[in-house]
C-alpha cells in the first residue's frame, strides 16, 4: 500500500479506537462482563453481518476477528456510525485466539465465506480444517455452536467432514439456505459476499454444528495449542 494510503488508514483506525481492541489478551476471561453471551465472527470482512447482529441484540457481545486492517476499518466505521457499544474488533490472525479467550469463554463462532484455499497443499489454512478446529472446540463453551455460510461447495463438504471427524452434532446442514422453507424465520443477516453470490444465483451452503465433549478430542487440542505456541516462538525470533 502506498504511504499516503497507509497514513490515511492509520488515521481512520485511530478514529475508531473505541471499537478496536489492540490488547485483546487484557480482556481474557472478562469478555462477557455485563453481557449474556460472547459470539465471535472469524474473518468478519467489512462487518455487515456482525454489526447487523449487534444492532439486533445489545445483550450479546460480538467480537470480530479480521487480519486485513484496511478491511477491518470499514467494519469498525460501521459500528461507530451505528453507535454500537456491544461490538469489538480484534485485528490479527485468529490462529492466536487462544491467547485472548479462556477455554469455554465463547458461546458461538461464525465462519462466513471463509477463504476456500482450494489447493491440497494449502489445506492447513482453511478455517474449518485441523489447524483451527481444535481451537474452536477448546474455546467454545460445552455445547457451543459453529455457524458457517459459504458459496463454495468443496470447502463446505470438507468442513462437514471435519465436523463429523470431531464428533460434532450436525444440527442444520443446508446446500441452498435461501430456498429452505425455514429461511424466512431464520432472521438471516447477509454478509457482503453472501449478497454478491446470492444475487448471482449461487446457492449458499449453511451449517450449524454443536461442539463435542472437549475431552473426547483432548489430544488434538493439546497438539494444536503446542503447534500454535511453536509458531509464535518462530515468528518472535524470525518474523513472519
Ligand atoms: N465474512 C465476510 C468476508 C469473507 S472473506 C463476508 O462474508 O463477506 C474472508 C475474510 O476472512 C477476509 O476478510 C480475510 O481477511 C479474513 N481471514 C482469513 N483468514 C483469517 C484468519 N486466519 N484470521 C482472521 N481473519 C482471516
PDB file of C-alpha atoms and ligand atoms in Angstrom:
ATOM      1  CA  UNK A   1       0.000   0.000   0.000  1.00  0.00           C
ATOM      2  CA  UNK A   2       1.235   3.495  -0.823  1.00  0.00           C
ATOM      3  CA  UNK A   3       2.422   5.567   2.159  1.00  0.00           C
ATOM      4  CA  UNK A   4      -0.324   8.172   1.778  1.00  0.00           C
ATOM      5  CA  UNK A   5      -2.968   5.474   1.983  1.00  0.00           C
ATOM      6  CA  UNK A   6      -1.257   3.912   4.948  1.00  0.00           C
ATOM      7  CA  UNK A   7      -1.295   7.242   6.767  1.00  0.00           C
ATOM      8  CA  UNK A   8      -4.942   7.684   5.963  1.00  0.00           C
ATOM      9  CA  UNK A   9      -5.680   4.136   7.143  1.00  0.00           C
ATOM     10  CA  UNK A  10      -3.969   4.768  10.471  1.00  0.00           C
ATOM     11  CA  UNK A  11      -5.987   7.941  10.925  1.00  0.00           C
ATOM     12  CA  UNK A  12      -9.217   6.084  10.248  1.00  0.00           C
ATOM     13  CA  UNK A  13      -8.215   3.230  12.580  1.00  0.00           C
ATOM     14  CA  UNK A  14      -7.441   5.725  15.339  1.00  0.00           C
ATOM     15  CA  UNK A  15     -10.819   7.408  14.894  1.00  0.00           C
ATOM     16  CA  UNK A  16     -12.457   4.002  15.567  1.00  0.00           C
ATOM     17  CA  UNK A  17     -10.246   3.264  18.571  1.00  0.00           C
ATOM     18  CA  UNK A  18     -13.279   2.722  20.806  1.00  0.00           C
ATOM     19  CA  UNK A  19     -14.330  -0.416  18.945  1.00  0.00           C
ATOM     20  CA  UNK A  20     -10.876  -1.813  18.081  1.00  0.00           C
ATOM     21  CA  UNK A  21      -9.074  -3.890  20.722  1.00  0.00           C
ATOM     22  CA  UNK A  22      -5.308  -3.900  20.246  1.00  0.00           C
ATOM     23  CA  UNK A  23      -4.616  -5.670  23.521  1.00  0.00           C
ATOM     24  CA  UNK A  24      -7.210  -8.449  23.453  1.00  0.00           C
ATOM     25  CA  UNK A  25      -5.269 -10.543  25.997  1.00  0.00           C
ATOM     26  CA  UNK A  26      -6.143  -7.896  28.616  1.00  0.00           C
ATOM     27  CA  UNK A  27      -9.791  -8.945  28.252  1.00  0.00           C
ATOM     28  CA  UNK A  28      -9.173 -12.668  28.519  1.00  0.00           C
ATOM     29  CA  UNK A  29     -11.790 -14.253  30.798  1.00  0.00           C
ATOM     30  CA  UNK A  30     -13.718 -10.950  31.019  1.00  0.00           C
ATOM     31  CA  UNK A  31     -15.258 -10.542  27.549  1.00  0.00           C
ATOM     32  CA  UNK A  32     -18.745 -11.400  28.796  1.00  0.00           C
ATOM     33  CA  UNK A  33     -18.773  -8.860  31.648  1.00  0.00           C
ATOM     34  CA  UNK A  34     -22.162  -7.143  31.697  1.00  0.00           C
ATOM     35  CA  UNK A  35     -23.439  -9.247  28.770  1.00  0.00           C
ATOM     36  CA  UNK A  36     -25.283 -12.528  28.437  1.00  0.00           C
ATOM     37  CA  UNK A  37     -23.023 -14.177  25.885  1.00  0.00           C
ATOM     38  CA  UNK A  38     -19.982 -13.772  23.650  1.00  0.00           C
ATOM     39  CA  UNK A  39     -20.193 -14.529  19.941  1.00  0.00           C
ATOM     40  CA  UNK A  40     -17.213 -14.354  17.626  1.00  0.00           C
ATOM     41  CA  UNK A  41     -17.006 -13.929  13.862  1.00  0.00           C
ATOM     42  CA  UNK A  42     -13.717 -15.051  12.338  1.00  0.00           C
ATOM     43  CA  UNK A  43     -12.865 -13.153   9.159  1.00  0.00           C
ATOM     44  CA  UNK A  44     -15.604 -10.556   9.640  1.00  0.00           C
ATOM     45  CA  UNK A  45     -14.642  -8.650   6.474  1.00  0.00           C
ATOM     46  CA  UNK A  46     -16.400  -5.307   6.097  1.00  0.00           C
ATOM     47  CA  UNK A  47     -18.700  -6.079   9.025  1.00  0.00           C
ATOM     48  CA  UNK A  48     -22.262  -6.075   7.635  1.00  0.00           C
ATOM     49  CA  UNK A  49     -23.063  -9.352   9.404  1.00  0.00           C
ATOM     50  CA  UNK A  50     -21.574  -8.644  12.824  1.00  0.00           C
ATOM     51  CA  UNK A  51     -22.838  -5.055  13.064  1.00  0.00           C
ATOM     52  CA  UNK A  52     -26.280  -6.261  11.936  1.00  0.00           C
ATOM     53  CA  UNK A  53     -26.342  -8.886  14.703  1.00  0.00           C
ATOM     54  CA  UNK A  54     -25.023  -6.451  17.314  1.00  0.00           C
ATOM     55  CA  UNK A  55     -27.706  -3.872  16.480  1.00  0.00           C
ATOM     56  CA  UNK A  56     -30.340  -6.555  16.896  1.00  0.00           C
ATOM     57  CA  UNK A  57     -29.260  -7.813  20.323  1.00  0.00           C
ATOM     58  CA  UNK A  58     -27.462  -5.457  22.741  1.00  0.00           C
ATOM     59  CA  UNK A  59     -27.346  -8.153  25.456  1.00  0.00           C
ATOM     60  CA  UNK A  60     -24.727 -10.064  23.479  1.00  0.00           C
ATOM     61  CA  UNK A  61     -21.096  -9.043  22.963  1.00  0.00           C
ATOM     62  CA  UNK A  62     -19.913  -9.584  19.401  1.00  0.00           C
ATOM     63  CA  UNK A  63     -16.204  -9.911  18.639  1.00  0.00           C
ATOM     64  CA  UNK A  64     -14.983  -9.692  15.035  1.00  0.00           C
ATOM     65  CA  UNK A  65     -11.507 -11.011  14.230  1.00  0.00           C
ATOM     66  CA  UNK A  66     -10.048  -9.842  10.927  1.00  0.00           C
ATOM     67  CA  UNK A  67      -6.452  -9.976   9.727  1.00  0.00           C
ATOM     68  CA  UNK A  68      -6.663  -7.311   6.997  1.00  0.00           C
ATOM     69  CA  UNK A  69      -6.747  -3.877   8.616  1.00  0.00           C
ATOM     70  CA  UNK A  70      -7.889  -1.999   5.500  1.00  0.00           C
ATOM     71  CA  UNK A  71     -10.994  -4.206   5.571  1.00  0.00           C
ATOM     72  CA  UNK A  72     -11.415  -4.193   9.338  1.00  0.00           C
ATOM     73  CA  UNK A  73     -11.503  -0.396   9.412  1.00  0.00           C
ATOM     74  CA  UNK A  74     -14.635  -0.399   7.243  1.00  0.00           C
ATOM     75  CA  UNK A  75     -16.362  -2.760   9.698  1.00  0.00           C
ATOM     76  CA  UNK A  76     -15.248  -0.608  12.634  1.00  0.00           C
ATOM     77  CA  UNK A  77     -16.566   2.569  10.972  1.00  0.00           C
ATOM     78  CA  UNK A  78     -19.959   0.889  10.517  1.00  0.00           C
ATOM     79  CA  UNK A  79     -20.077   0.045  14.234  1.00  0.00           C
ATOM     80  CA  UNK A  80     -19.104   3.596  15.243  1.00  0.00           C
ATOM     81  CA  UNK A  81     -21.602   5.199  12.854  1.00  0.00           C
ATOM     82  CA  UNK A  82     -24.368   2.955  14.192  1.00  0.00           C
ATOM     83  CA  UNK A  83     -23.429   3.873  17.788  1.00  0.00           C
ATOM     84  CA  UNK A  84     -22.943   0.230  18.780  1.00  0.00           C
ATOM     85  CA  UNK A  85     -21.323  -0.478  22.150  1.00  0.00           C
ATOM     86  CA  UNK A  86     -21.565  -4.285  22.016  1.00  0.00           C
ATOM     87  CA  UNK A  87     -19.176  -4.990  19.170  1.00  0.00           C
ATOM     88  CA  UNK A  88     -15.382  -5.165  19.369  1.00  0.00           C
ATOM     89  CA  UNK A  89     -12.915  -5.791  16.553  1.00  0.00           C
ATOM     90  CA  UNK A  90      -9.644  -7.614  17.052  1.00  0.00           C
ATOM     91  CA  UNK A  91      -7.076  -7.115  14.293  1.00  0.00           C
ATOM     92  CA  UNK A  92      -4.896 -10.135  13.549  1.00  0.00           C
ATOM     93  CA  UNK A  93      -4.799 -13.831  12.805  1.00  0.00           C
ATOM     94  CA  UNK A  94      -7.445 -15.958  14.518  1.00  0.00           C
ATOM     95  CA  UNK A  95      -4.802 -18.661  14.902  1.00  0.00           C
ATOM     96  CA  UNK A  96      -3.767 -16.867  18.090  1.00  0.00           C
ATOM     97  CA  UNK A  97      -7.227 -16.569  19.591  1.00  0.00           C
ATOM     98  CA  UNK A  98      -6.403 -18.905  22.488  1.00  0.00           C
ATOM     99  CA  UNK A  99      -4.096 -16.124  23.713  1.00  0.00           C
ATOM    100  CA  UNK A 100      -7.075 -13.896  24.354  1.00  0.00           C
ATOM    101  CA  UNK A 101     -10.009 -16.185  25.111  1.00  0.00           C
ATOM    102  CA  UNK A 102     -10.275 -18.591  28.033  1.00  0.00           C
ATOM    103  CA  UNK A 103     -11.365 -22.175  27.389  1.00  0.00           C
ATOM    104  CA  UNK A 104     -15.161 -22.242  27.194  1.00  0.00           C
ATOM    105  CA  UNK A 105     -15.481 -18.439  27.031  1.00  0.00           C
ATOM    106  CA  UNK A 106     -17.189 -18.265  23.628  1.00  0.00           C
ATOM    107  CA  UNK A 107     -20.844 -19.162  23.043  1.00  0.00           C
ATOM    108  CA  UNK A 108     -20.895 -19.145  19.242  1.00  0.00           C
ATOM    109  CA  UNK A 109     -18.456 -18.848  16.361  1.00  0.00           C
ATOM    110  CA  UNK A 110     -19.458 -17.614  12.906  1.00  0.00           C
ATOM    111  CA  UNK A 111     -17.462 -18.509   9.820  1.00  0.00           C
ATOM    112  CA  UNK A 112     -18.830 -16.652   6.813  1.00  0.00           C
ATOM    113  CA  UNK A 113     -17.438 -17.139   3.317  1.00  0.00           C
ATOM    114  CA  UNK A 114     -14.023 -18.134   4.591  1.00  0.00           C
ATOM    115  CA  UNK A 115     -11.239 -18.314   2.022  1.00  0.00           C
ATOM    116  CA  UNK A 116     -11.554 -21.756   0.366  1.00  0.00           C
ATOM    117  CA  UNK A 117      -7.812 -22.434  -0.127  1.00  0.00           C
ATOM    118  CA  UNK A 118      -8.638 -24.922  -2.905  1.00  0.00           C
ATOM    119  CA  UNK A 119      -5.159 -26.389  -3.329  1.00  0.00           C
ATOM    120  CA  UNK A 120      -4.469 -29.506  -1.288  1.00  0.00           C
ATOM    121  CA  UNK A 121      -1.136 -28.165  -0.066  1.00  0.00           C
ATOM    122  CA  UNK A 122      -2.892 -25.094   1.425  1.00  0.00           C
ATOM    123  CA  UNK A 123      -5.430 -27.147   3.362  1.00  0.00           C
ATOM    124  CA  UNK A 124      -3.805 -26.117   6.625  1.00  0.00           C
ATOM    125  CA  UNK A 125      -5.008 -22.534   6.066  1.00  0.00           C
ATOM    126  CA  UNK A 126      -8.682 -23.464   5.859  1.00  0.00           C
ATOM    127  CA  UNK A 127     -10.565 -22.104   8.845  1.00  0.00           C
ATOM    128  CA  UNK A 128     -12.534 -25.363   9.112  1.00  0.00           C
ATOM    129  CA  UNK A 129      -9.532 -27.724   8.997  1.00  0.00           C
ATOM    130  CA  UNK A 130      -7.372 -29.374  11.624  1.00  0.00           C
ATOM    131  CA  UNK A 131      -5.293 -26.232  12.165  1.00  0.00           C
ATOM    132  CA  UNK A 132      -8.237 -24.293  13.613  1.00  0.00           C
ATOM    133  CA  UNK A 133     -10.932 -26.772  14.609  1.00  0.00           C
ATOM    134  CA  UNK A 134      -9.279 -27.872  17.890  1.00  0.00           C
ATOM    135  CA  UNK A 135      -9.090 -24.187  18.880  1.00  0.00           C
ATOM    136  CA  UNK A 136     -12.828 -23.792  18.420  1.00  0.00           C
ATOM    137  CA  UNK A 137     -13.611 -26.896  20.490  1.00  0.00           C
ATOM    138  CA  UNK A 138     -11.226 -25.628  23.169  1.00  0.00           C
ATOM    139  CA  UNK A 139     -12.634 -22.081  23.319  1.00  0.00           C
ATOM    140  CA  UNK A 140     -16.351 -22.702  22.809  1.00  0.00           C
ATOM    141  CA  UNK A 141     -18.390 -23.494  25.903  1.00  0.00           C
ATOM    142  CA  UNK A 142     -19.796 -27.008  26.351  1.00  0.00           C
ATOM    143  CA  UNK A 143     -22.384 -27.452  23.644  1.00  0.00           C
ATOM    144  CA  UNK A 144     -21.331 -24.197  21.925  1.00  0.00           C
ATOM    145  CA  UNK A 145     -22.081 -23.647  18.260  1.00  0.00           C
ATOM    146  CA  UNK A 146     -20.297 -23.020  14.981  1.00  0.00           C
ATOM    147  CA  UNK A 147     -22.419 -21.406  12.257  1.00  0.00           C
ATOM    148  CA  UNK A 148     -20.913 -21.460   8.794  1.00  0.00           C
ATOM    149  CA  UNK A 149     -22.079 -19.986   5.496  1.00  0.00           C
ATOM    150  CA  UNK A 150     -20.286 -20.371   2.181  1.00  0.00           C
ATOM    151  CA  UNK A 151     -20.909 -20.412  -1.551  1.00  0.00           C
ATOM    152  CA  UNK A 152     -18.036 -22.871  -2.007  1.00  0.00           C
ATOM    153  CA  UNK A 153     -19.298 -26.448  -2.139  1.00  0.00           C
ATOM    154  CA  UNK A 154     -15.883 -28.181  -1.971  1.00  0.00           C
ATOM    155  CA  UNK A 155     -14.991 -26.132   1.126  1.00  0.00           C
ATOM    156  CA  UNK A 156     -18.390 -26.916   2.614  1.00  0.00           C
ATOM    157  CA  UNK A 157     -18.027 -30.668   2.019  1.00  0.00           C
ATOM    158  CA  UNK A 158     -14.538 -30.535   3.542  1.00  0.00           C
ATOM    159  CA  UNK A 159     -15.923 -28.639   6.553  1.00  0.00           C
ATOM    160  CA  UNK A 160     -18.757 -31.106   7.166  1.00  0.00           C
ATOM    161  CA  UNK A 161     -16.215 -33.956   7.108  1.00  0.00           C
ATOM    162  CA  UNK A 162     -14.158 -32.063   9.694  1.00  0.00           C
ATOM    163  CA  UNK A 163     -17.211 -31.530  11.926  1.00  0.00           C
ATOM    164  CA  UNK A 164     -18.018 -35.242  11.733  1.00  0.00           C
ATOM    165  CA  UNK A 165     -14.459 -36.276  12.490  1.00  0.00           C
ATOM    166  CA  UNK A 166     -14.541 -34.201  15.686  1.00  0.00           C
ATOM    167  CA  UNK A 167     -17.849 -35.758  16.757  1.00  0.00           C
ATOM    168  CA  UNK A 168     -19.829 -32.507  16.410  1.00  0.00           C
ATOM    169  CA  UNK A 169     -23.617 -32.625  16.417  1.00  0.00           C
ATOM    170  CA  UNK A 170     -24.851 -31.617  12.950  1.00  0.00           C
ATOM    171  CA  UNK A 171     -27.934 -29.554  13.851  1.00  0.00           C
ATOM    172  CA  UNK A 172     -28.574 -27.970  10.450  1.00  0.00           C
ATOM    173  CA  UNK A 173     -26.957 -28.697   7.103  1.00  0.00           C
ATOM    174  CA  UNK A 174     -28.284 -26.922   4.013  1.00  0.00           C
ATOM    175  CA  UNK A 175     -26.992 -26.809   0.463  1.00  0.00           C
ATOM    176  CA  UNK A 176     -29.306 -23.964  -0.551  1.00  0.00           C
ATOM    177  CA  UNK A 177     -30.075 -21.899   2.538  1.00  0.00           C
ATOM    178  CA  UNK A 178     -32.006 -19.088   0.847  1.00  0.00           C
ATOM    179  CA  UNK A 179     -34.543 -21.537  -0.575  1.00  0.00           C
ATOM    180  CA  UNK A 180     -35.199 -23.580   2.574  1.00  0.00           C
ATOM    181  CA  UNK A 181     -38.729 -23.429   3.997  1.00  0.00           C
ATOM    182  CA  UNK A 182     -37.346 -22.242   7.366  1.00  0.00           C
ATOM    183  CA  UNK A 183     -35.256 -19.458   5.817  1.00  0.00           C
ATOM    184  CA  UNK A 184     -37.824 -16.696   6.343  1.00  0.00           C
ATOM    185  CA  UNK A 185     -37.958 -17.388  10.073  1.00  0.00           C
ATOM    186  CA  UNK A 186     -34.202 -17.519  10.485  1.00  0.00           C
ATOM    187  CA  UNK A 187     -33.643 -13.767  10.563  1.00  0.00           C
ATOM    188  CA  UNK A 188     -30.560 -14.265   8.412  1.00  0.00           C
ATOM    189  CA  UNK A 189     -28.284 -11.263   8.022  1.00  0.00           C
ATOM    190  CA  UNK A 190     -26.492 -11.176   4.679  1.00  0.00           C
ATOM    191  CA  UNK A 191     -22.721 -10.761   4.621  1.00  0.00           C
ATOM    192  CA  UNK A 192     -21.056  -8.763   1.825  1.00  0.00           C
ATOM    193  CA  UNK A 193     -20.046 -11.947  -0.018  1.00  0.00           C
ATOM    194  CA  UNK A 194     -23.433 -13.538   0.548  1.00  0.00           C
ATOM    195  CA  UNK A 195     -25.162 -10.554  -1.080  1.00  0.00           C
ATOM    196  CA  UNK A 196     -22.891 -10.795  -4.084  1.00  0.00           C
ATOM    197  CA  UNK A 197     -23.142 -14.575  -4.545  1.00  0.00           C
ATOM    198  CA  UNK A 198     -26.881 -14.850  -3.936  1.00  0.00           C
ATOM    199  CA  UNK A 199     -27.566 -12.037  -6.429  1.00  0.00           C
ATOM    200  CA  UNK A 200     -25.548 -14.059  -8.944  1.00  0.00           C
ATOM    201  CA  UNK A 201     -27.783 -17.079  -8.233  1.00  0.00           C
ATOM    202  CA  UNK A 202     -25.149 -19.181  -6.420  1.00  0.00           C
ATOM    203  CA  UNK A 203     -26.689 -21.396  -3.726  1.00  0.00           C
ATOM    204  CA  UNK A 204     -25.481 -20.667  -0.209  1.00  0.00           C
ATOM    205  CA  UNK A 205     -24.444 -23.609   1.986  1.00  0.00           C
ATOM    206  CA  UNK A 206     -25.138 -23.382   5.706  1.00  0.00           C
ATOM    207  CA  UNK A 207     -24.095 -25.477   8.686  1.00  0.00           C
ATOM    208  CA  UNK A 208     -24.952 -25.140  12.342  1.00  0.00           C
ATOM    209  CA  UNK A 209     -22.983 -27.603  14.442  1.00  0.00           C
ATOM    210  CA  UNK A 210     -22.706 -28.273  18.161  1.00  0.00           C
ATOM    211  CA  UNK A 211     -19.367 -28.928  19.832  1.00  0.00           C
ATOM    212  CA  UNK A 212     -18.492 -32.372  21.199  1.00  0.00           C
ATOM    213  CA  UNK A 213     -17.279 -33.035  24.699  1.00  0.00           C
ATOM    214  CA  UNK A 214     -13.849 -31.365  24.873  1.00  0.00           C
ATOM    215  CA  UNK A 215     -12.213 -34.390  26.496  1.00  0.00           C
ATOM    216  CA  UNK A 216     -13.101 -36.549  23.505  1.00  0.00           C
ATOM    217  CA  UNK A 217     -10.654 -34.538  21.354  1.00  0.00           C
ATOM    218  CA  UNK A 218      -8.195 -33.598  24.098  1.00  0.00           C
ATOM    219  CA  UNK A 219      -5.182 -34.968  22.169  1.00  0.00           C
ATOM    220  CA  UNK A 220      -5.961 -32.890  19.105  1.00  0.00           C
ATOM    221  CA  UNK A 221      -6.475 -29.772  21.232  1.00  0.00           C
ATOM    222  CA  UNK A 222      -3.159 -30.249  23.028  1.00  0.00           C
ATOM    223  CA  UNK A 223      -1.286 -30.868  19.753  1.00  0.00           C
ATOM    224  CA  UNK A 224      -2.871 -27.775  18.191  1.00  0.00           C
ATOM    225  CA  UNK A 225      -2.055 -25.492  21.143  1.00  0.00           C
ATOM    226  CA  UNK A 226       1.519 -26.727  21.066  1.00  0.00           C
ATOM    227  CA  UNK A 227       1.822 -26.116  17.303  1.00  0.00           C
ATOM    228  CA  UNK A 228       0.446 -22.570  17.700  1.00  0.00           C
ATOM    229  CA  UNK A 229       2.859 -21.890  20.561  1.00  0.00           C
ATOM    230  CA  UNK A 230       5.797 -23.037  18.442  1.00  0.00           C
ATOM    231  CA  UNK A 231       4.688 -20.893  15.543  1.00  0.00           C
ATOM    232  CA  UNK A 232       4.516 -17.859  17.838  1.00  0.00           C
ATOM    233  CA  UNK A 233       8.017 -18.570  19.064  1.00  0.00           C
ATOM    234  CA  UNK A 234       9.251 -18.885  15.489  1.00  0.00           C
ATOM    235  CA  UNK A 235       7.600 -15.607  14.499  1.00  0.00           C
ATOM    236  CA  UNK A 236       9.025 -13.837  17.531  1.00  0.00           C
ATOM    237  CA  UNK A 237      12.501 -14.988  16.544  1.00  0.00           C
ATOM    238  CA  UNK A 238      12.435 -14.735  12.757  1.00  0.00           C
ATOM    239  CA  UNK A 239       9.449 -12.527  11.916  1.00  0.00           C
ATOM    240  CA  UNK A 240       6.507 -13.602   9.714  1.00  0.00           C
TER     241      UNK A 240
HETATM  242  N1  LIG B   1     -17.173 -12.645   6.251  1.00  0.00           N
HETATM  243  C1  LIG B   1     -17.082 -11.690   5.153  1.00  0.00           C
HETATM  244  C2  LIG B   1     -15.715 -11.738   4.462  1.00  0.00           C
HETATM  245  C3  LIG B   1     -15.373 -13.068   3.820  1.00  0.00           C
HETATM  246  S1  LIG B   1     -13.776 -13.089   3.033  1.00  0.00           S
HETATM  247  C4  LIG B   1     -18.214 -11.932   4.183  1.00  0.00           C
HETATM  248  O1  LIG B   1     -18.844 -12.975   4.250  1.00  0.00           O
HETATM  249  O2  LIG B   1     -18.468 -11.069   3.350  1.00  0.00           O
HETATM  250  C5  LIG B   1     -12.813 -13.878   4.287  1.00  0.00           C
HETATM  251  C6  LIG B   1     -12.241 -12.903   5.291  1.00  0.00           C
HETATM  252  O3  LIG B   1     -11.554 -13.642   6.287  1.00  0.00           O
HETATM  253  C7  LIG B   1     -11.221 -11.938   4.684  1.00  0.00           C
HETATM  254  O4  LIG B   1     -11.567 -10.624   5.042  1.00  0.00           O
HETATM  255  C8  LIG B   1      -9.889 -12.380   5.308  1.00  0.00           C
HETATM  256  O5  LIG B   1      -9.009 -11.302   5.501  1.00  0.00           O
HETATM  257  C9  LIG B   1     -10.340 -12.990   6.623  1.00  0.00           C
HETATM  258  N2  LIG B   1      -9.450 -14.029   7.195  1.00  0.00           N
HETATM  259  C10 LIG B   1      -8.967 -15.108   6.540  1.00  0.00           C
HETATM  260  N3  LIG B   1      -8.198 -15.868   7.343  1.00  0.00           N
HETATM  261  C11 LIG B   1      -8.180 -15.235   8.562  1.00  0.00           C
HETATM  262  C12 LIG B   1      -7.553 -15.526   9.807  1.00  0.00           C
HETATM  263  N4  LIG B   1      -6.789 -16.612   9.959  1.00  0.00           N
HETATM  264  N5  LIG B   1      -7.740 -14.662  10.831  1.00  0.00           N
HETATM  265  C13 LIG B   1      -8.503 -13.560  10.672  1.00  0.00           C
HETATM  266  N6  LIG B   1      -9.130 -13.242   9.512  1.00  0.00           N
HETATM  267  C14 LIG B   1      -8.984 -14.063   8.470  1.00  0.00           C
END
